[in-house]
């Protein structure tokens, strides 16, 4: 029973906090010089035992609150600095498009926007751009701006657009500036010429004798291979890292389904129509005056052959 009682006492005995023990401990040998009356006098100076016992805790709370305040102020300061740094970076650094695109006045004149677009990658179902040679197909391609004339780049935007002094200029009499083509529309022009040169379309366009087909056959060949290689370089330069998965389809004459590549993929596309419209409204005159272009200046480079 005695051992059991000791266990119960051990379980339910709660030691006083160190601060409280110091107040209630009997005077030890080290304090023998202090009388009981002196100790009582300390308690009779207007402070209760409770005040004495809690004074240390209040001091600790004040110290803890001071530390918390310091941490809060430090966090607020760091957050403010981070926000200001981000704002400055956004307002001073060039946009993402300017870091991956060639210098162009379009970056100044247009807001290049993006939207999600599902490609029409159908293997068998054709659309107007895939049609055989004829007025309807030609009109669809023409509407893309594949045959737009050069646009006028103002003098003020020429340097930022990469127009060096060696480039052809428009006479000051007609407003000055530089004639230049939007590269994306030239890529489409090339793709259109490849379409026209397909074996089942070639004779049709050769007989019409318009556009590129007005030239001699060997020049047409050079034009076609030039366009072929331009498209190659563009596709390699901006290589699409998206993936083409596969789906199951059931051939009508087969017992089991077969796998086939799904070319209908989502892409992040720029606002093509606004780019095309920018080029359309800035075209040089369809029939410019003979002196529309300024003659070469002294010291301006003149190529000995077509570059």
PDB file of C-alpha atoms in Angstrom:
ATOM      1  CA  UNK A   1       0.000   0.000   0.000  1.00  0.00           C
ATOM      2  CA  UNK A   2       2.866   2.345   0.764  1.00  0.00           C
ATOM      3  CA  UNK A   3       4.419   1.884  -2.666  1.00  0.00           C
ATOM      4  CA  UNK A   4       0.997   2.345  -4.280  1.00  0.00           C
ATOM      5  CA  UNK A   5       0.529   5.600  -2.371  1.00  0.00           C
ATOM      6  CA  UNK A   6       3.888   6.832  -3.593  1.00  0.00           C
ATOM      7  CA  UNK A   7       2.886   6.117  -7.175  1.00  0.00           C
ATOM      8  CA  UNK A   8      -0.360   8.055  -6.767  1.00  0.00           C
ATOM      9  CA  UNK A   9       1.533  10.998  -5.306  1.00  0.00           C
ATOM     10  CA  UNK A  10       4.036  10.860  -8.137  1.00  0.00           C
ATOM     11  CA  UNK A  11       1.285  10.903 -10.724  1.00  0.00           C
ATOM     12  CA  UNK A  12      -0.729  13.755  -9.253  1.00  0.00           C
ATOM     13  CA  UNK A  13       2.047  15.925  -7.873  1.00  0.00           C
ATOM     14  CA  UNK A  14       2.495  19.001 -10.081  1.00  0.00           C
ATOM     15  CA  UNK A  15       5.718  20.943  -9.578  1.00  0.00           C
ATOM     16  CA  UNK A  16       5.309  24.678  -9.171  1.00  0.00           C
ATOM     17  CA  UNK A  17       6.845  26.923 -11.799  1.00  0.00           C
ATOM     18  CA  UNK A  18      10.397  27.945 -11.020  1.00  0.00           C
ATOM     19  CA  UNK A  19       9.372  31.539 -10.395  1.00  0.00           C
ATOM     20  CA  UNK A  20       6.651  30.469  -7.947  1.00  0.00           C
ATOM     21  CA  UNK A  21       8.982  28.035  -6.167  1.00  0.00           C
ATOM     22  CA  UNK A  22      11.445  30.835  -5.541  1.00  0.00           C
ATOM     23  CA  UNK A  23       8.727  32.761  -3.675  1.00  0.00           C
ATOM     24  CA  UNK A  24       7.485  29.870  -1.606  1.00  0.00           C
ATOM     25  CA  UNK A  25      10.747  28.058  -0.872  1.00  0.00           C
ATOM     26  CA  UNK A  26      11.876  28.338   2.728  1.00  0.00           C
ATOM     27  CA  UNK A  27      14.836  30.574   3.416  1.00  0.00           C
ATOM     28  CA  UNK A  28      17.906  28.539   2.621  1.00  0.00           C
ATOM     29  CA  UNK A  29      21.310  28.676   4.167  1.00  0.00           C
ATOM     30  CA  UNK A  30      22.493  31.251   1.653  1.00  0.00           C
ATOM     31  CA  UNK A  31      19.765  33.689   2.801  1.00  0.00           C
ATOM     32  CA  UNK A  32      20.333  33.190   6.535  1.00  0.00           C
ATOM     33  CA  UNK A  33      21.463  36.801   6.924  1.00  0.00           C
ATOM     34  CA  UNK A  34      17.970  38.001   5.941  1.00  0.00           C
ATOM     35  CA  UNK A  35      15.410  37.835   8.706  1.00  0.00           C
ATOM     36  CA  UNK A  36      11.802  36.897   8.381  1.00  0.00           C
ATOM     37  CA  UNK A  37      10.862  40.477   9.215  1.00  0.00           C
ATOM     38  CA  UNK A  38      12.931  41.763   6.318  1.00  0.00           C
ATOM     39  CA  UNK A  39      11.209  39.366   3.968  1.00  0.00           C
ATOM     40  CA  UNK A  40       7.842  40.433   5.325  1.00  0.00           C
ATOM     41  CA  UNK A  41       8.757  44.070   4.792  1.00  0.00           C
ATOM     42  CA  UNK A  42       9.280  43.339   1.077  1.00  0.00           C
ATOM     43  CA  UNK A  43       5.756  41.973   0.893  1.00  0.00           C
ATOM     44  CA  UNK A  44       4.266  44.946   2.724  1.00  0.00           C
ATOM     45  CA  UNK A  45       5.496  47.668   0.375  1.00  0.00           C
ATOM     46  CA  UNK A  46       2.197  47.784  -1.509  1.00  0.00           C
ATOM     47  CA  UNK A  47       2.689  44.791  -3.816  1.00  0.00           C
ATOM     48  CA  UNK A  48       0.702  41.629  -3.319  1.00  0.00           C
ATOM     49  CA  UNK A  49       2.101  38.142  -3.557  1.00  0.00           C
ATOM     50  CA  UNK A  50       0.205  37.724  -6.807  1.00  0.00           C
ATOM     51  CA  UNK A  51       1.868  40.830  -8.228  1.00  0.00           C
ATOM     52  CA  UNK A  52       5.246  39.549  -7.242  1.00  0.00           C
ATOM     53  CA  UNK A  53       4.548  36.102  -8.618  1.00  0.00           C
ATOM     54  CA  UNK A  54       3.347  37.443 -11.974  1.00  0.00           C
ATOM     55  CA  UNK A  55       5.865  40.217 -12.477  1.00  0.00           C
ATOM     56  CA  UNK A  56       8.358  37.953 -14.222  1.00  0.00           C
ATOM     57  CA  UNK A  57       5.675  36.640 -16.598  1.00  0.00           C
ATOM     58  CA  UNK A  58       4.642  40.186 -17.558  1.00  0.00           C
ATOM     59  CA  UNK A  59       8.225  41.083 -18.265  1.00  0.00           C
ATOM     60  CA  UNK A  60       8.591  37.967 -20.436  1.00  0.00           C
ATOM     61  CA  UNK A  61       5.411  38.864 -22.346  1.00  0.00           C
ATOM     62  CA  UNK A  62       6.675  42.397 -22.935  1.00  0.00           C
ATOM     63  CA  UNK A  63       9.966  41.012 -24.191  1.00  0.00           C
ATOM     64  CA  UNK A  64       8.153  38.474 -26.393  1.00  0.00           C
ATOM     65  CA  UNK A  65       5.874  41.173 -27.830  1.00  0.00           C
ATOM     66  CA  UNK A  66       8.875  43.343 -28.619  1.00  0.00           C
ATOM     67  CA  UNK A  67      10.457  40.446 -30.506  1.00  0.00           C
ATOM     68  CA  UNK A  68       7.192  39.764 -32.352  1.00  0.00           C
ATOM     69  CA  UNK A  69       6.961  43.425 -33.314  1.00  0.00           C
ATOM     70  CA  UNK A  70      10.465  43.308 -34.710  1.00  0.00           C
ATOM     71  CA  UNK A  71       9.637  40.227 -36.752  1.00  0.00           C
ATOM     72  CA  UNK A  72       6.424  41.798 -38.060  1.00  0.00           C
ATOM     73  CA  UNK A  73       8.211  44.991 -39.067  1.00  0.00           C
ATOM     74  CA  UNK A  74      10.978  43.011 -40.744  1.00  0.00           C
ATOM     75  CA  UNK A  75       8.432  40.934 -42.656  1.00  0.00           C
ATOM     76  CA  UNK A  76       6.468  44.003 -43.721  1.00  0.00           C
ATOM     77  CA  UNK A  77       9.643  45.743 -44.883  1.00  0.00           C
ATOM     78  CA  UNK A  78      10.771  42.733 -46.904  1.00  0.00           C
ATOM     79  CA  UNK A  79       7.313  42.392 -48.473  1.00  0.00           C
ATOM     80  CA  UNK A  80       7.267  46.069 -49.438  1.00  0.00           C
ATOM     81  CA  UNK A  81      10.717  45.823 -50.995  1.00  0.00           C
ATOM     82  CA  UNK A  82       9.673  42.707 -52.937  1.00  0.00           C
ATOM     83  CA  UNK A  83       6.514  44.386 -54.281  1.00  0.00           C
ATOM     84  CA  UNK A  84       8.391  47.540 -55.297  1.00  0.00           C
ATOM     85  CA  UNK A  85      11.082  45.464 -56.997  1.00  0.00           C
ATOM     86  CA  UNK A  86       8.452  43.535 -58.971  1.00  0.00           C
ATOM     87  CA  UNK A  87       6.678  46.744 -60.038  1.00  0.00           C
ATOM     88  CA  UNK A  88       9.937  48.340 -61.168  1.00  0.00           C
ATOM     89  CA  UNK A  89      10.907  45.183 -63.056  1.00  0.00           C
ATOM     90  CA  UNK A  90       7.557  45.024 -64.851  1.00  0.00           C
ATOM     91  CA  UNK A  91       7.668  48.681 -65.840  1.00  0.00           C
ATOM     92  CA  UNK A  92      11.292  48.782 -66.955  1.00  0.00           C
ATOM     93  CA  UNK A  93      11.953  45.382 -68.509  1.00  0.00           C
ATOM     94  CA  UNK A  94      10.833  44.660 -72.088  1.00  0.00           C
ATOM     95  CA  UNK A  95       7.813  42.455 -72.569  1.00  0.00           C
ATOM     96  CA  UNK A  96       8.231  38.755 -73.280  1.00  0.00           C
ATOM     97  CA  UNK A  97       7.274  39.188 -76.939  1.00  0.00           C
ATOM     98  CA  UNK A  98      10.015  41.797 -77.448  1.00  0.00           C
ATOM     99  CA  UNK A  99      12.575  39.290 -76.177  1.00  0.00           C
ATOM    100  CA  UNK A 100      11.647  36.571 -78.672  1.00  0.00           C
ATOM    101  CA  UNK A 101      10.624  38.631 -81.711  1.00  0.00           C
ATOM    102  CA  UNK A 102      12.586  40.633 -84.245  1.00  0.00           C
ATOM    103  CA  UNK A 103      12.594  44.430 -83.773  1.00  0.00           C
ATOM    104  CA  UNK A 104       9.354  45.671 -85.284  1.00  0.00           C
ATOM    105  CA  UNK A 105       7.121  48.757 -85.224  1.00  0.00           C
ATOM    106  CA  UNK A 106       4.232  46.366 -84.598  1.00  0.00           C
ATOM    107  CA  UNK A 107       5.447  46.063 -80.995  1.00  0.00           C
ATOM    108  CA  UNK A 108       4.868  49.810 -80.707  1.00  0.00           C
ATOM    109  CA  UNK A 109       1.653  50.091 -82.698  1.00  0.00           C
ATOM    110  CA  UNK A 110      -0.131  46.929 -81.564  1.00  0.00           C
ATOM    111  CA  UNK A 111      -0.777  45.073 -78.367  1.00  0.00           C
ATOM    112  CA  UNK A 112       0.378  41.571 -79.211  1.00  0.00           C
ATOM    113  CA  UNK A 113      -2.204  39.363 -77.533  1.00  0.00           C
ATOM    114  CA  UNK A 114      -2.525  35.610 -77.189  1.00  0.00           C
ATOM    115  CA  UNK A 115      -5.428  33.202 -77.259  1.00  0.00           C
ATOM    116  CA  UNK A 116      -5.906  29.444 -77.163  1.00  0.00           C
ATOM    117  CA  UNK A 117      -6.614  27.928 -80.562  1.00  0.00           C
ATOM    118  CA  UNK A 118      -7.493  24.338 -81.412  1.00  0.00           C
ATOM    119  CA  UNK A 119      -5.760  23.380 -84.641  1.00  0.00           C
ATOM    120  CA  UNK A 120      -7.869  21.819 -87.357  1.00  0.00           C
ATOM    121  CA  UNK A 121      -5.622  18.838 -87.908  1.00  0.00           C
ATOM    122  CA  UNK A 122      -8.110  16.620 -89.703  1.00  0.00           C
ATOM    123  CA  UNK A 123      -6.441  14.096 -91.973  1.00  0.00           C
ATOM    124  CA  UNK A 124      -9.367  13.471 -94.325  1.00  0.00           C
ATOM    125  CA  UNK A 125     -11.809  16.370 -93.893  1.00  0.00           C
ATOM    126  CA  UNK A 126     -10.708  19.255 -96.086  1.00  0.00           C
ATOM    127  CA  UNK A 127     -11.314  22.986 -95.676  1.00  0.00           C
ATOM    128  CA  UNK A 128     -11.130  25.950 -98.045  1.00  0.00           C
ATOM    129  CA  UNK A 129      -7.355  26.314 -97.680  1.00  0.00           C
ATOM    130  CA  UNK A 130      -6.849  22.708 -98.773  1.00  0.00           C
ATOM    131  CA  UNK A 131      -9.085  22.930-101.801  1.00  0.00           C
ATOM    132  CA  UNK A 132      -8.052  22.339-105.392  1.00  0.00           C
ATOM    133  CA  UNK A 133      -6.903  25.284-107.491  1.00  0.00           C
ATOM    134  CA  UNK A 134      -9.774  27.628-108.235  1.00  0.00           C
ATOM    135  CA  UNK A 135     -11.309  31.024-107.424  1.00  0.00           C
ATOM    136  CA  UNK A 136     -12.721  30.002-104.024  1.00  0.00           C
ATOM    137  CA  UNK A 137      -9.436  28.596-102.749  1.00  0.00           C
ATOM    138  CA  UNK A 138      -7.448  31.493-104.196  1.00  0.00           C
ATOM    139  CA  UNK A 139      -9.739  34.047-102.528  1.00  0.00           C
ATOM    140  CA  UNK A 140      -9.320  32.387 -99.131  1.00  0.00           C
ATOM    141  CA  UNK A 141      -5.537  32.564 -99.387  1.00  0.00           C
ATOM    142  CA  UNK A 142      -5.599  36.080-100.803  1.00  0.00           C
ATOM    143  CA  UNK A 143      -7.605  37.242 -97.777  1.00  0.00           C
ATOM    144  CA  UNK A 144      -4.712  36.188 -95.527  1.00  0.00           C
ATOM    145  CA  UNK A 145      -2.568  38.951 -97.004  1.00  0.00           C
ATOM    146  CA  UNK A 146      -0.242  36.688 -98.968  1.00  0.00           C
ATOM    147  CA  UNK A 147       0.181  39.285-101.721  1.00  0.00           C
ATOM    148  CA  UNK A 148       0.210  42.503 -99.715  1.00  0.00           C
ATOM    149  CA  UNK A 149       2.618  45.129-100.922  1.00  0.00           C
ATOM    150  CA  UNK A 150       5.357  46.424 -98.635  1.00  0.00           C
ATOM    151  CA  UNK A 151       4.277  48.521 -95.661  1.00  0.00           C
ATOM    152  CA  UNK A 152       5.687  51.972 -94.948  1.00  0.00           C
ATOM    153  CA  UNK A 153       7.850  52.168 -91.813  1.00  0.00           C
ATOM    154  CA  UNK A 154       8.144  55.810 -90.656  1.00  0.00           C
ATOM    155  CA  UNK A 155      11.565  57.360 -90.172  1.00  0.00           C
ATOM    156  CA  UNK A 156      10.942  57.682 -86.428  1.00  0.00           C
ATOM    157  CA  UNK A 157      10.490  53.904 -86.072  1.00  0.00           C
ATOM    158  CA  UNK A 158      13.126  52.827 -88.575  1.00  0.00           C
ATOM    159  CA  UNK A 159      16.070  52.407 -86.226  1.00  0.00           C
ATOM    160  CA  UNK A 160      14.056  50.478 -83.633  1.00  0.00           C
ATOM    161  CA  UNK A 161      12.737  48.280 -86.461  1.00  0.00           C
ATOM    162  CA  UNK A 162      16.250  47.354 -87.584  1.00  0.00           C
ATOM    163  CA  UNK A 163      16.183  49.471 -90.744  1.00  0.00           C
ATOM    164  CA  UNK A 164      19.823  50.391 -91.397  1.00  0.00           C
ATOM    165  CA  UNK A 165      20.904  53.290 -93.604  1.00  0.00           C
ATOM    166  CA  UNK A 166      21.713  50.769 -96.342  1.00  0.00           C
ATOM    167  CA  UNK A 167      18.049  49.881 -96.754  1.00  0.00           C
ATOM    168  CA  UNK A 168      15.972  51.396 -99.570  1.00  0.00           C
ATOM    169  CA  UNK A 169      14.154  54.572 -98.521  1.00  0.00           C
ATOM    170  CA  UNK A 170      11.026  56.350 -99.707  1.00  0.00           C
ATOM    171  CA  UNK A 171      11.559  59.820-101.116  1.00  0.00           C
ATOM    172  CA  UNK A 172      10.942  62.639 -98.650  1.00  0.00           C
ATOM    173  CA  UNK A 173       8.518  64.117-101.175  1.00  0.00           C
ATOM    174  CA  UNK A 174       6.189  61.170-100.466  1.00  0.00           C
ATOM    175  CA  UNK A 175       6.607  61.187 -96.705  1.00  0.00           C
ATOM    176  CA  UNK A 176       9.892  59.338 -96.329  1.00  0.00           C
ATOM    177  CA  UNK A 177      10.331  56.126 -94.385  1.00  0.00           C
ATOM    178  CA  UNK A 178      11.226  52.632 -95.500  1.00  0.00           C
ATOM    179  CA  UNK A 179       9.281  49.998 -97.477  1.00  0.00           C
ATOM    180  CA  UNK A 180       9.240  46.690 -95.583  1.00  0.00           C
ATOM    181  CA  UNK A 181       7.220  43.456 -95.534  1.00  0.00           C
ATOM    182  CA  UNK A 182       5.909  41.715 -92.424  1.00  0.00           C
ATOM    183  CA  UNK A 183       7.812  38.436 -92.282  1.00  0.00           C
ATOM    184  CA  UNK A 184       4.850  36.400 -91.112  1.00  0.00           C
ATOM    185  CA  UNK A 185       2.905  37.395 -94.207  1.00  0.00           C
ATOM    186  CA  UNK A 186       5.894  36.504 -96.370  1.00  0.00           C
ATOM    187  CA  UNK A 187       5.875  33.037 -94.787  1.00  0.00           C
ATOM    188  CA  UNK A 188       2.236  32.671 -95.798  1.00  0.00           C
ATOM    189  CA  UNK A 189       3.071  33.954 -99.276  1.00  0.00           C
ATOM    190  CA  UNK A 190       5.669  31.191 -99.535  1.00  0.00           C
ATOM    191  CA  UNK A 191       3.289  28.543 -98.282  1.00  0.00           C
ATOM    192  CA  UNK A 192       0.739  29.682-100.840  1.00  0.00           C
ATOM    193  CA  UNK A 193       3.306  29.395-103.634  1.00  0.00           C
ATOM    194  CA  UNK A 194       4.113  25.853-102.500  1.00  0.00           C
ATOM    195  CA  UNK A 195       0.389  25.086-102.642  1.00  0.00           C
ATOM    196  CA  UNK A 196       0.181  26.475-106.167  1.00  0.00           C
ATOM    197  CA  UNK A 197       3.205  24.409-107.171  1.00  0.00           C
ATOM    198  CA  UNK A 198       1.762  21.074-106.069  1.00  0.00           C
ATOM    199  CA  UNK A 199       1.725  18.624-108.951  1.00  0.00           C
ATOM    200  CA  UNK A 200      -2.081  18.697-109.226  1.00  0.00           C
ATOM    201  CA  UNK A 201      -2.191  22.548-109.159  1.00  0.00           C
ATOM    202  CA  UNK A 202       0.906  23.572-111.089  1.00  0.00           C
ATOM    203  CA  UNK A 203      -0.488  23.461-114.627  1.00  0.00           C
ATOM    204  CA  UNK A 204      -3.489  25.555-113.604  1.00  0.00           C
ATOM    205  CA  UNK A 205      -1.370  28.422-112.273  1.00  0.00           C
ATOM    206  CA  UNK A 206       1.214  28.131-115.008  1.00  0.00           C
ATOM    207  CA  UNK A 207      -1.558  28.596-117.564  1.00  0.00           C
ATOM    208  CA  UNK A 208      -2.898  31.654-115.690  1.00  0.00           C
ATOM    209  CA  UNK A 209       0.554  33.241-115.808  1.00  0.00           C
ATOM    210  CA  UNK A 210      -0.049  35.516-112.807  1.00  0.00           C
ATOM    211  CA  UNK A 211       2.098  36.425-109.839  1.00  0.00           C
ATOM    212  CA  UNK A 212       5.192  34.261-109.563  1.00  0.00           C
ATOM    213  CA  UNK A 213       4.153  32.349-112.690  1.00  0.00           C
ATOM    214  CA  UNK A 214       4.726  35.384-114.918  1.00  0.00           C
ATOM    215  CA  UNK A 215       8.442  34.609-114.802  1.00  0.00           C
ATOM    216  CA  UNK A 216      10.507  32.152-116.793  1.00  0.00           C
ATOM    217  CA  UNK A 217      10.355  28.523-115.597  1.00  0.00           C
ATOM    218  CA  UNK A 218      13.865  28.597-114.090  1.00  0.00           C
ATOM    219  CA  UNK A 219      12.955  31.714-112.053  1.00  0.00           C
ATOM    220  CA  UNK A 220       9.732  30.044-110.904  1.00  0.00           C
ATOM    221  CA  UNK A 221      11.818  27.096-109.744  1.00  0.00           C
ATOM    222  CA  UNK A 222      14.180  29.393-107.802  1.00  0.00           C
ATOM    223  CA  UNK A 223      11.196  31.161-106.270  1.00  0.00           C
ATOM    224  CA  UNK A 224       9.605  27.897-105.165  1.00  0.00           C
ATOM    225  CA  UNK A 225      12.800  26.485-103.650  1.00  0.00           C
ATOM    226  CA  UNK A 226      13.480  29.826-101.939  1.00  0.00           C
ATOM    227  CA  UNK A 227      10.046  29.625-100.337  1.00  0.00           C
ATOM    228  CA  UNK A 228      10.525  25.990 -99.411  1.00  0.00           C
ATOM    229  CA  UNK A 229      13.719  26.812 -97.542  1.00  0.00           C
ATOM    230  CA  UNK A 230      12.269  29.899 -95.859  1.00  0.00           C
ATOM    231  CA  UNK A 231       9.454  27.760 -94.431  1.00  0.00           C
ATOM    232  CA  UNK A 232      11.982  25.120 -93.355  1.00  0.00           C
ATOM    233  CA  UNK A 233      14.080  27.674 -91.486  1.00  0.00           C
ATOM    234  CA  UNK A 234      11.058  29.250 -89.839  1.00  0.00           C
ATOM    235  CA  UNK A 235       9.746  25.904 -88.595  1.00  0.00           C
ATOM    236  CA  UNK A 236      13.154  24.947 -87.250  1.00  0.00           C
ATOM    237  CA  UNK A 237      13.727  28.345 -85.635  1.00  0.00           C
ATOM    238  CA  UNK A 238      10.380  28.309 -83.826  1.00  0.00           C
ATOM    239  CA  UNK A 239      10.260  24.541 -83.348  1.00  0.00           C
ATOM    240  CA  UNK A 240       6.989  23.502 -81.716  1.00  0.00           C
ATOM    241  CA  UNK A 241       7.690  21.389 -78.639  1.00  0.00           C
ATOM    242  CA  UNK A 242       4.074  20.269 -78.245  1.00  0.00           C
ATOM    243  CA  UNK A 243       3.264  16.573 -78.448  1.00  0.00           C
ATOM    244  CA  UNK A 244       0.915  14.664 -80.730  1.00  0.00           C
ATOM    245  CA  UNK A 245      -0.830  11.861 -78.908  1.00  0.00           C
ATOM    246  CA  UNK A 246      -2.680   8.981 -80.535  1.00  0.00           C
ATOM    247  CA  UNK A 247      -6.296   7.873 -80.458  1.00  0.00           C
ATOM    248  CA  UNK A 248      -8.155   4.699 -81.302  1.00  0.00           C
ATOM    249  CA  UNK A 249     -10.401   4.591 -84.325  1.00  0.00           C
ATOM    250  CA  UNK A 250     -12.397   1.757 -85.816  1.00  0.00           C
ATOM    251  CA  UNK A 251     -11.774   1.182 -89.550  1.00  0.00           C
ATOM    252  CA  UNK A 252     -15.039   0.062 -91.160  1.00  0.00           C
ATOM    253  CA  UNK A 253     -13.353  -2.896 -92.835  1.00  0.00           C
ATOM    254  CA  UNK A 254     -11.339  -4.093 -89.835  1.00  0.00           C
ATOM    255  CA  UNK A 255     -12.286  -6.200 -86.838  1.00  0.00           C
ATOM    256  CA  UNK A 256     -10.134  -4.347 -84.336  1.00  0.00           C
ATOM    257  CA  UNK A 257      -9.515  -0.620 -83.754  1.00  0.00           C
ATOM    258  CA  UNK A 258      -6.236   0.928 -84.813  1.00  0.00           C
ATOM    259  CA  UNK A 259      -4.110   3.732 -83.368  1.00  0.00           C
ATOM    260  CA  UNK A 260      -3.867   7.014 -85.266  1.00  0.00           C
ATOM    261  CA  UNK A 261      -2.133  10.312 -84.498  1.00  0.00           C
ATOM    262  CA  UNK A 262      -4.415  13.086 -83.212  1.00  0.00           C
ATOM    263  CA  UNK A 263      -3.307  16.285 -84.977  1.00  0.00           C
ATOM    264  CA  UNK A 264      -6.072  18.387 -83.370  1.00  0.00           C
ATOM    265  CA  UNK A 265      -3.971  20.054 -80.694  1.00  0.00           C
ATOM    266  CA  UNK A 266      -4.303  23.263 -78.706  1.00  0.00           C
ATOM    267  CA  UNK A 267      -1.879  26.099 -79.335  1.00  0.00           C
ATOM    268  CA  UNK A 268      -1.182  29.555 -77.951  1.00  0.00           C
ATOM    269  CA  UNK A 269      -1.640  31.922 -80.896  1.00  0.00           C
ATOM    270  CA  UNK A 270      -1.024  35.610 -81.525  1.00  0.00           C
ATOM    271  CA  UNK A 271      -3.700  37.985 -82.815  1.00  0.00           C
ATOM    272  CA  UNK A 272      -3.051  37.379 -86.523  1.00  0.00           C
ATOM    273  CA  UNK A 273      -5.945  39.469 -87.850  1.00  0.00           C
ATOM    274  CA  UNK A 274      -4.647  42.621 -86.164  1.00  0.00           C
ATOM    275  CA  UNK A 275      -1.141  42.018 -87.525  1.00  0.00           C
ATOM    276  CA  UNK A 276      -2.556  41.487 -91.019  1.00  0.00           C
ATOM    277  CA  UNK A 277      -4.658  44.649 -90.754  1.00  0.00           C
ATOM    278  CA  UNK A 278      -1.603  46.642 -89.657  1.00  0.00           C
ATOM    279  CA  UNK A 279       0.161  45.594 -92.862  1.00  0.00           C
ATOM    280  CA  UNK A 280      -2.898  46.171 -95.057  1.00  0.00           C
ATOM    281  CA  UNK A 281      -3.493  49.805 -94.148  1.00  0.00           C
ATOM    282  CA  UNK A 282       0.188  50.730 -94.465  1.00  0.00           C
ATOM    283  CA  UNK A 283       0.826  49.362 -97.948  1.00  0.00           C
ATOM    284  CA  UNK A 284       2.771  51.462-100.423  1.00  0.00           C
ATOM    285  CA  UNK A 285       0.680  52.679-103.391  1.00  0.00           C
ATOM    286  CA  UNK A 286      -0.353  50.038-105.881  1.00  0.00           C
ATOM    287  CA  UNK A 287       1.118  52.133-108.689  1.00  0.00           C
ATOM    288  CA  UNK A 288       3.740  54.392-107.073  1.00  0.00           C
ATOM    289  CA  UNK A 289       5.309  57.299-109.006  1.00  0.00           C
ATOM    290  CA  UNK A 290       8.617  56.620-110.733  1.00  0.00           C
ATOM    291  CA  UNK A 291      10.478  58.744-108.178  1.00  0.00           C
ATOM    292  CA  UNK A 292       8.685  57.216-105.176  1.00  0.00           C
ATOM    293  CA  UNK A 293      11.932  55.628-103.956  1.00  0.00           C
ATOM    294  CA  UNK A 294      14.846  57.871-103.050  1.00  0.00           C
ATOM    295  CA  UNK A 295      17.984  57.144-105.126  1.00  0.00           C
ATOM    296  CA  UNK A 296      20.963  55.536-103.346  1.00  0.00           C
ATOM    297  CA  UNK A 297      22.989  57.982-101.295  1.00  0.00           C
ATOM    298  CA  UNK A 298      26.733  58.361-101.563  1.00  0.00           C
ATOM    299  CA  UNK A 299      28.407  55.564 -99.643  1.00  0.00           C
ATOM    300  CA  UNK A 300      25.242  53.458 -99.446  1.00  0.00           C
ATOM    301  CA  UNK A 301      25.898  49.795-100.164  1.00  0.00           C
ATOM    302  CA  UNK A 302      24.845  48.488-103.567  1.00  0.00           C
ATOM    303  CA  UNK A 303      24.869  44.701-103.896  1.00  0.00           C
ATOM    304  CA  UNK A 304      26.518  43.137-106.934  1.00  0.00           C
ATOM    305  CA  UNK A 305      23.917  40.329-106.964  1.00  0.00           C
ATOM    306  CA  UNK A 306      20.566  39.526-105.390  1.00  0.00           C
ATOM    307  CA  UNK A 307      21.189  38.625-101.719  1.00  0.00           C
TER     308      UNK A 307
END
